[in-house]
Amino acid sequence: MSFSIKENLNKIRSSIPKHVSLVAVSKTKPIEDIQKAFDAGQRIFGENKVQELREKQPNLPNDIEWHMIGHMQSNKVKYIAPFISLIHGVESFKLIKEINKQGLKNNRVIRILLQFHIADESTKFGFKIEEVLEILNSNEFKTLKNIEVQGVMGMASFVSDHEKIRKEFSNLQAIYEQLKNSFFANQETFNILSMGMSGDYKIAINEGSTMIRLGSSIFGARY
Ligand SMILES: *Cc1c(COP(=O)(O)O)cnc(C)c1O
C-alpha cells in the first residue's frame, strides 16, 4: 500500500482554490497521523468528539488550530473553551449562550458557525433559517460579547445523486449570502461557508464553499 498522508495532502492542496481553507478531519486517527499531516504543513484539524479532542490536544503542537466539527452537548463546552479555534456545529441558542459563558470565563471570544439542516435525512442536525433569524433578532443575543458568529456550516445528504447534493449546497450558500448581507453586513469576519467532505467537496467548492472538511481522503478510511 503506497498510501501517504503527505501525498494526499499535497494532491488536495494543489487541486483547491486559494480562498478555500482545508480542515483535516482527524477523528479516530492516532496522534502519529496528525503529526505527519502537521509536518507536511497542515495547521487546521477537526475533531467531532470532545473527549477525543481533549486527549489529543495536549500531545500535539501548540500552533494547531483545533476545530470542533461534531454535535456538541452544552455541558462539555467548558473542556474545549480554553483552546478551541472554531466551533462548526452550533445549532441551538442554549449552546450559543453556554459557549459565550465559557468564553467569558476564559477571557476570550470564541468563533462559531451556525449549523443549518440542509439534508432531508432526519439524522443530520441543524437550524432552520426562521430559528436563526429569531435568535439574531433577540435582545439577549446582542448582549453576548464572548462569541463571534463567523459563518455557517452544513452537511449534504449522503447520496450518490450529484444534483441533489448540489441543490442542498446551493441552499446553504443562499442562507450564507442572506445573513452576510443583512445581520453581518458590517462584520468582515463573517466569511466562512463550511461545506464539503471527501465525497462531495468538489461540488461544494463549485457552490461557493470557503472551508472544506476532509477526513478519509487525507488519512484513509476510518474503521
Ligand atoms: C467525519 C466528518 C467529516 C469528514 O468526513 P470524510 O468523509 O472522511 O471526509 C466532515 N465533516 C463532519 C461534520 C464530519 O463528522
PDB file of N, CA and C in Angstrom, residues 104-174:
ATOM      1  N   LEU A 104     -16.369  33.929  28.228  1.00  0.00           N
ATOM      2  CA  LEU A 104     -16.200  34.947  29.273  1.00  0.00           C
ATOM      3  C   LEU A 104     -15.275  34.446  30.380  1.00  0.00           C
ATOM      4  N   LYS A 105     -15.511  33.225  30.836  1.00  0.00           N
ATOM      5  CA  LYS A 105     -14.675  32.632  31.892  1.00  0.00           C
ATOM      6  C   LYS A 105     -13.213  32.546  31.481  1.00  0.00           C
ATOM      7  N   ASN A 106     -13.000  32.300  30.193  1.00  0.00           N
ATOM      8  CA  ASN A 106     -11.632  32.139  29.686  1.00  0.00           C
ATOM      9  C   ASN A 106     -11.070  33.428  29.100  1.00  0.00           C
ATOM     10  N   ASN A 107     -11.854  34.497  29.280  1.00  0.00           N
ATOM     11  CA  ASN A 107     -11.425  35.801  28.814  1.00  0.00           C
ATOM     12  C   ASN A 107     -11.068  35.818  27.328  1.00  0.00           C
ATOM     13  N   ARG A 108     -11.919  35.177  26.519  1.00  0.00           N
ATOM     14  CA  ARG A 108     -11.683  35.186  25.079  1.00  0.00           C
ATOM     15  C   ARG A 108     -13.009  35.201  24.309  1.00  0.00           C
ATOM     16  N   VAL A 109     -12.895  35.530  23.042  1.00  0.00           N
ATOM     17  CA  VAL A 109     -14.045  35.476  22.148  1.00  0.00           C
ATOM     18  C   VAL A 109     -13.935  34.179  21.348  1.00  0.00           C
ATOM     19  N   ILE A 110     -14.949  33.338  21.434  1.00  0.00           N
ATOM     20  CA  ILE A 110     -14.919  32.050  20.732  1.00  0.00           C
ATOM     21  C   ILE A 110     -15.667  32.167  19.403  1.00  0.00           C
ATOM     22  N   ARG A 111     -14.985  31.760  18.331  1.00  0.00           N
ATOM     23  CA  ARG A 111     -15.564  31.836  16.980  1.00  0.00           C
ATOM     24  C   ARG A 111     -16.490  30.646  16.754  1.00  0.00           C
ATOM     25  N   ILE A 112     -17.669  30.920  16.202  1.00  0.00           N
ATOM     26  CA  ILE A 112     -18.613  29.834  15.945  1.00  0.00           C
ATOM     27  C   ILE A 112     -19.216  29.934  14.537  1.00  0.00           C
ATOM     28  N   LEU A 113     -19.706  28.781  14.057  1.00  0.00           N
ATOM     29  CA  LEU A 113     -20.505  28.738  12.835  1.00  0.00           C
ATOM     30  C   LEU A 113     -21.875  28.195  13.208  1.00  0.00           C
ATOM     31  N   LEU A 114     -22.908  28.687  12.553  1.00  0.00           N
ATOM     32  CA  LEU A 114     -24.251  28.173  12.778  1.00  0.00           C
ATOM     33  C   LEU A 114     -24.486  27.016  11.810  1.00  0.00           C
ATOM     34  N   GLN A 115     -24.870  25.867  12.373  1.00  0.00           N
ATOM     35  CA  GLN A 115     -25.110  24.704  11.501  1.00  0.00           C
ATOM     36  C   GLN A 115     -26.558  24.696  11.029  1.00  0.00           C
ATOM     37  N   PHE A 116     -26.722  24.576   9.725  1.00  0.00           N
ATOM     38  CA  PHE A 116     -28.064  24.512   9.143  1.00  0.00           C
ATOM     39  C   PHE A 116     -28.382  23.110   8.669  1.00  0.00           C
ATOM     40  N   HIS A 117     -29.662  22.775   8.772  1.00  0.00           N
ATOM     41  CA  HIS A 117     -30.155  21.482   8.304  1.00  0.00           C
ATOM     42  C   HIS A 117     -30.501  21.616   6.825  1.00  0.00           C
ATOM     43  N   ILE A 118     -29.658  21.047   5.960  1.00  0.00           N
ATOM     44  CA  ILE A 118     -29.918  21.170   4.522  1.00  0.00           C
ATOM     45  C   ILE A 118     -30.265  19.828   3.881  1.00  0.00           C
ATOM     46  N   ALA A 119     -29.902  18.729   4.541  1.00  0.00           N
ATOM     47  CA  ALA A 119     -30.208  17.400   4.001  1.00  0.00           C
ATOM     48  C   ALA A 119     -31.602  16.993   4.461  1.00  0.00           C
ATOM     49  N   ASP A 120     -32.234  16.058   3.760  1.00  0.00           N
ATOM     50  CA  ASP A 120     -33.528  15.655   4.283  1.00  0.00           C
ATOM     51  C   ASP A 120     -33.480  14.403   5.151  1.00  0.00           C
ATOM     52  N   GLU A 121     -32.270  13.964   5.460  1.00  0.00           N
ATOM     53  CA  GLU A 121     -32.147  12.833   6.382  1.00  0.00           C
ATOM     54  C   GLU A 121     -32.354  13.338   7.804  1.00  0.00           C
ATOM     55  N   SER A 122     -33.168  12.630   8.558  1.00  0.00           N
ATOM     56  CA  SER A 122     -33.507  13.097   9.904  1.00  0.00           C
ATOM     57  C   SER A 122     -32.325  12.998  10.863  1.00  0.00           C
ATOM     58  N   THR A 123     -31.271  12.272  10.482  1.00  0.00           N
ATOM     59  CA  THR A 123     -30.133  12.097  11.380  1.00  0.00           C
ATOM     60  C   THR A 123     -29.199  13.307  11.385  1.00  0.00           C
ATOM     61  N   LYS A 124     -29.375  14.223  10.435  1.00  0.00           N
ATOM     62  CA  LYS A 124     -28.459  15.361  10.416  1.00  0.00           C
ATOM     63  C   LYS A 124     -29.062  16.531  11.186  1.00  0.00           C
ATOM     64  N   PHE A 125     -28.241  17.123  12.038  1.00  0.00           N
ATOM     65  CA  PHE A 125     -28.688  18.181  12.928  1.00  0.00           C
ATOM     66  C   PHE A 125     -28.648  19.530  12.241  1.00  0.00           C
ATOM     67  N   GLY A 126     -29.261  20.510  12.866  1.00  0.00           N
ATOM     68  CA  GLY A 126     -29.080  21.871  12.378  1.00  0.00           C
ATOM     69  C   GLY A 126     -30.313  22.736  12.496  1.00  0.00           C
ATOM     70  N   PHE A 127     -30.060  24.051  12.424  1.00  0.00           N
ATOM     71  CA  PHE A 127     -31.108  25.065  12.497  1.00  0.00           C
ATOM     72  C   PHE A 127     -31.925  25.124  11.215  1.00  0.00           C
ATOM     73  N   LYS A 128     -33.115  25.707  11.342  1.00  0.00           N
ATOM     74  CA  LYS A 128     -33.852  26.223  10.188  1.00  0.00           C
ATOM     75  C   LYS A 128     -33.627  27.737  10.189  1.00  0.00           C
ATOM     76  N   ILE A 129     -33.758  28.361   9.038  1.00  0.00           N
ATOM     77  CA  ILE A 129     -33.467  29.789   8.937  1.00  0.00           C
ATOM     78  C   ILE A 129     -34.344  30.625   9.880  1.00  0.00           C
ATOM     79  N   GLU A 130     -35.621  30.264  10.017  1.00  0.00           N
ATOM     80  CA  GLU A 130     -36.530  31.045  10.892  1.00  0.00           C
ATOM     81  C   GLU A 130     -36.006  31.070  12.327  1.00  0.00           C
ATOM     82  N   GLU A 131     -35.472  29.924  12.774  1.00  0.00           N
ATOM     83  CA  GLU A 131     -34.964  29.844  14.144  1.00  0.00           C
ATOM     84  C   GLU A 131     -33.774  30.793  14.329  1.00  0.00           C
ATOM     85  N   VAL A 132     -32.915  30.822  13.323  1.00  0.00           N
ATOM     86  CA  VAL A 132     -31.730  31.677  13.421  1.00  0.00           C
ATOM     87  C   VAL A 132     -32.121  33.157  13.392  1.00  0.00           C
ATOM     88  N   LEU A 133     -33.074  33.505  12.541  1.00  0.00           N
ATOM     89  CA  LEU A 133     -33.496  34.913  12.472  1.00  0.00           C
ATOM     90  C   LEU A 133     -34.063  35.360  13.819  1.00  0.00           C
ATOM     91  N   GLU A 134     -34.811  34.472  14.461  1.00  0.00           N
ATOM     92  CA  GLU A 134     -35.377  34.805  15.759  1.00  0.00           C
ATOM     93  C   GLU A 134     -34.274  35.034  16.805  1.00  0.00           C
ATOM     94  N   ILE A 135     -33.277  34.178  16.788  1.00  0.00           N
ATOM     95  CA  ILE A 135     -32.163  34.326  17.737  1.00  0.00           C
ATOM     96  C   ILE A 135     -31.399  35.626  17.470  1.00  0.00           C
ATOM     97  N   LEU A 136     -31.048  35.851  16.214  1.00  0.00           N
ATOM     98  CA  LEU A 136     -30.241  37.033  15.881  1.00  0.00           C
ATOM     99  C   LEU A 136     -30.985  38.328  16.201  1.00  0.00           C
ATOM    100  N   ASN A 137     -32.313  38.285  16.096  1.00  0.00           N
ATOM    101  CA  ASN A 137     -33.126  39.467  16.379  1.00  0.00           C
ATOM    102  C   ASN A 137     -33.388  39.700  17.855  1.00  0.00           C
ATOM    103  N   SER A 138     -33.034  38.729  18.674  1.00  0.00           N
ATOM    104  CA  SER A 138     -33.389  38.853  20.092  1.00  0.00           C
ATOM    105  C   SER A 138     -32.432  39.799  20.812  1.00  0.00           C
ATOM    106  N   ASN A 139     -32.943  40.454  21.851  1.00  0.00           N
ATOM    107  CA  ASN A 139     -32.087  41.339  22.647  1.00  0.00           C
ATOM    108  C   ASN A 139     -31.022  40.555  23.373  1.00  0.00           C
ATOM    109  N   GLU A 140     -31.373  39.349  23.778  1.00  0.00           N
ATOM    110  CA  GLU A 140     -30.412  38.536  24.520  1.00  0.00           C
ATOM    111  C   GLU A 140     -29.180  38.238  23.659  1.00  0.00           C
ATOM    112  N   PHE A 141     -29.382  37.934  22.397  1.00  0.00           N
ATOM    113  CA  PHE A 141     -28.241  37.635  21.520  1.00  0.00           C
ATOM    114  C   PHE A 141     -27.281  38.820  21.466  1.00  0.00           C
ATOM    115  N   LYS A 142     -27.848  40.018  21.422  1.00  0.00           N
ATOM    116  CA  LYS A 142     -26.999  41.211  21.285  1.00  0.00           C
ATOM    117  C   LYS A 142     -26.108  41.453  22.500  1.00  0.00           C
ATOM    118  N   THR A 143     -26.455  40.854  23.637  1.00  0.00           N
ATOM    119  CA  THR A 143     -25.630  41.047  24.837  1.00  0.00           C
ATOM    120  C   THR A 143     -24.433  40.087  24.876  1.00  0.00           C
ATOM    121  N   LEU A 144     -24.381  39.124  23.967  1.00  0.00           N
ATOM    122  CA  LEU A 144     -23.324  38.101  24.036  1.00  0.00           C
ATOM    123  C   LEU A 144     -22.037  38.617  23.388  1.00  0.00           C
ATOM    124  N   LYS A 145     -21.063  38.935  24.235  1.00  0.00           N
ATOM    125  CA  LYS A 145     -19.829  39.559  23.731  1.00  0.00           C
ATOM    126  C   LYS A 145     -18.668  38.576  23.598  1.00  0.00           C
ATOM    127  N   ASN A 146     -18.854  37.358  24.045  1.00  0.00           N
ATOM    128  CA  ASN A 146     -17.731  36.414  24.018  1.00  0.00           C
ATOM    129  C   ASN A 146     -17.880  35.291  22.994  1.00  0.00           C
ATOM    130  N   ILE A 147     -18.787  35.517  22.034  1.00  0.00           N
ATOM    131  CA  ILE A 147     -18.843  34.654  20.858  1.00  0.00           C
ATOM    132  C   ILE A 147     -18.832  35.558  19.632  1.00  0.00           C
ATOM    133  N   GLU A 148     -18.332  35.016  18.537  1.00  0.00           N
ATOM    134  CA  GLU A 148     -18.479  35.730  17.270  1.00  0.00           C
ATOM    135  C   GLU A 148     -18.928  34.738  16.197  1.00  0.00           C
ATOM    136  N   VAL A 149     -20.089  35.005  15.605  1.00  0.00           N
ATOM    137  CA  VAL A 149     -20.577  34.160  14.517  1.00  0.00           C
ATOM    138  C   VAL A 149     -19.804  34.536  13.258  1.00  0.00           C
ATOM    139  N   GLN A 150     -19.070  33.578  12.703  1.00  0.00           N
ATOM    140  CA  GLN A 150     -18.247  33.884  11.517  1.00  0.00           C
ATOM    141  C   GLN A 150     -18.745  33.219  10.248  1.00  0.00           C
ATOM    142  N   GLY A 151     -19.889  32.530  10.327  1.00  0.00           N
ATOM    143  CA  GLY A 151     -20.404  31.920   9.106  1.00  0.00           C
ATOM    144  C   GLY A 151     -21.355  30.783   9.400  1.00  0.00           C
ATOM    145  N   VAL A 152     -21.531  29.937   8.400  1.00  0.00           N
ATOM    146  CA  VAL A 152     -22.474  28.832   8.527  1.00  0.00           C
ATOM    147  C   VAL A 152     -21.827  27.524   8.081  1.00  0.00           C
ATOM    148  N   MET A 153     -22.439  26.422   8.513  1.00  0.00           N
ATOM    149  CA  MET A 153     -21.927  25.087   8.190  1.00  0.00           C
ATOM    150  C   MET A 153     -23.103  24.175   7.881  1.00  0.00           C
ATOM    151  N   GLY A 154     -22.877  23.204   7.004  1.00  0.00           N
ATOM    152  CA  GLY A 154     -23.923  22.226   6.739  1.00  0.00           C
ATOM    153  C   GLY A 154     -23.364  20.976   6.090  1.00  0.00           C
ATOM    154  N   MET A 155     -24.159  19.920   6.167  1.00  0.00           N
ATOM    155  CA  MET A 155     -23.790  18.644   5.553  1.00  0.00           C
ATOM    156  C   MET A 155     -24.884  18.228   4.580  1.00  0.00           C
ATOM    157  N   ALA A 156     -24.461  17.839   3.387  1.00  0.00           N
ATOM    158  CA  ALA A 156     -25.419  17.389   2.380  1.00  0.00           C
ATOM    159  C   ALA A 156     -25.835  15.947   2.666  1.00  0.00           C
ATOM    160  N   SER A 157     -26.911  15.531   2.036  1.00  0.00           N
ATOM    161  CA  SER A 157     -27.347  14.138   2.151  1.00  0.00           C
ATOM    162  C   SER A 157     -26.235  13.203   1.665  1.00  0.00           C
ATOM    163  N   PHE A 158     -26.166  12.044   2.277  1.00  0.00           N
ATOM    164  CA  PHE A 158     -25.160  11.061   1.886  1.00  0.00           C
ATOM    165  C   PHE A 158     -25.740  10.183   0.777  1.00  0.00           C
ATOM    166  N   VAL A 159     -25.733  10.723  -0.432  1.00  0.00           N
ATOM    167  CA  VAL A 159     -26.330  10.016  -1.566  1.00  0.00           C
ATOM    168  C   VAL A 159     -25.383  10.127  -2.776  1.00  0.00           C
ATOM    169  N   SER A 160     -25.649   9.362  -3.813  1.00  0.00           N
ATOM    170  CA  SER A 160     -24.785   9.454  -4.997  1.00  0.00           C
ATOM    171  C   SER A 160     -25.348  10.432  -6.031  1.00  0.00           C
ATOM    172  N   ASP A 161     -26.532  10.946  -5.779  1.00  0.00           N
ATOM    173  CA  ASP A 161     -27.197  11.873  -6.697  1.00  0.00           C
ATOM    174  C   ASP A 161     -26.554  13.268  -6.611  1.00  0.00           C
ATOM    175  N   HIS A 162     -25.659  13.575  -7.550  1.00  0.00           N
ATOM    176  CA  HIS A 162     -24.923  14.842  -7.511  1.00  0.00           C
ATOM    177  C   HIS A 162     -25.826  16.058  -7.553  1.00  0.00           C
ATOM    178  N   GLU A 163     -26.901  15.970  -8.331  1.00  0.00           N
ATOM    179  CA  GLU A 163     -27.786  17.108  -8.469  1.00  0.00           C
ATOM    180  C   GLU A 163     -28.481  17.433  -7.141  1.00  0.00           C
ATOM    181  N   LYS A 164     -28.823  16.407  -6.400  1.00  0.00           N
ATOM    182  CA  LYS A 164     -29.432  16.602  -5.072  1.00  0.00           C
ATOM    183  C   LYS A 164     -28.431  17.286  -4.112  1.00  0.00           C
ATOM    184  N   ILE A 165     -27.205  16.785  -4.126  1.00  0.00           N
ATOM    185  CA  ILE A 165     -26.161  17.359  -3.272  1.00  0.00           C
ATOM    186  C   ILE A 165     -25.921  18.831  -3.658  1.00  0.00           C
ATOM    187  N   ARG A 166     -25.842  19.065  -4.958  1.00  0.00           N
ATOM    188  CA  ARG A 166     -25.594  20.421  -5.447  1.00  0.00           C
ATOM    189  C   ARG A 166     -26.696  21.381  -4.978  1.00  0.00           C
ATOM    190  N   LYS A 167     -27.939  20.947  -5.052  1.00  0.00           N
ATOM    191  CA  LYS A 167     -29.056  21.791  -4.617  1.00  0.00           C
ATOM    192  C   LYS A 167     -28.980  22.101  -3.131  1.00  0.00           C
ATOM    193  N   GLU A 168     -28.619  21.096  -2.340  1.00  0.00           N
ATOM    194  CA  GLU A 168     -28.531  21.310  -0.890  1.00  0.00           C
ATOM    195  C   GLU A 168     -27.420  22.323  -0.568  1.00  0.00           C
ATOM    196  N   PHE A 169     -26.278  22.192  -1.217  1.00  0.00           N
ATOM    197  CA  PHE A 169     -25.191  23.158  -1.013  1.00  0.00           C
ATOM    198  C   PHE A 169     -25.605  24.548  -1.509  1.00  0.00           C
ATOM    199  N   SER A 170     -26.316  24.572  -2.603  1.00  0.00           N
ATOM    200  CA  SER A 170     -26.770  25.849  -3.134  1.00  0.00           C
ATOM    201  C   SER A 170     -27.742  26.540  -2.169  1.00  0.00           C
ATOM    202  N   ASN A 171     -28.595  25.740  -1.521  1.00  0.00           N
ATOM    203  CA  ASN A 171     -29.491  26.295  -0.489  1.00  0.00           C
ATOM    204  C   ASN A 171     -28.705  26.908   0.670  1.00  0.00           C
ATOM    205  N   LEU A 172     -27.640  26.217   1.089  1.00  0.00           N
ATOM    206  CA  LEU A 172     -26.833  26.728   2.197  1.00  0.00           C
ATOM    207  C   LEU A 172     -26.104  28.008   1.781  1.00  0.00           C
ATOM    208  N   GLN A 173     -25.646  28.026   0.554  1.00  0.00           N
ATOM    209  CA  GLN A 173     -24.956  29.218   0.058  1.00  0.00           C
ATOM    210  C   GLN A 173     -25.901  30.425   0.072  1.00  0.00           C
ATOM    211  N   ALA A 174     -27.163  30.190  -0.272  1.00  0.00           N
ATOM    212  CA  ALA A 174     -28.149  31.277  -0.275  1.00  0.00           C
ATOM    213  C   ALA A 174     -28.401  31.796   1.144  1.00  0.00           C
TER     214      ALA A 174
END
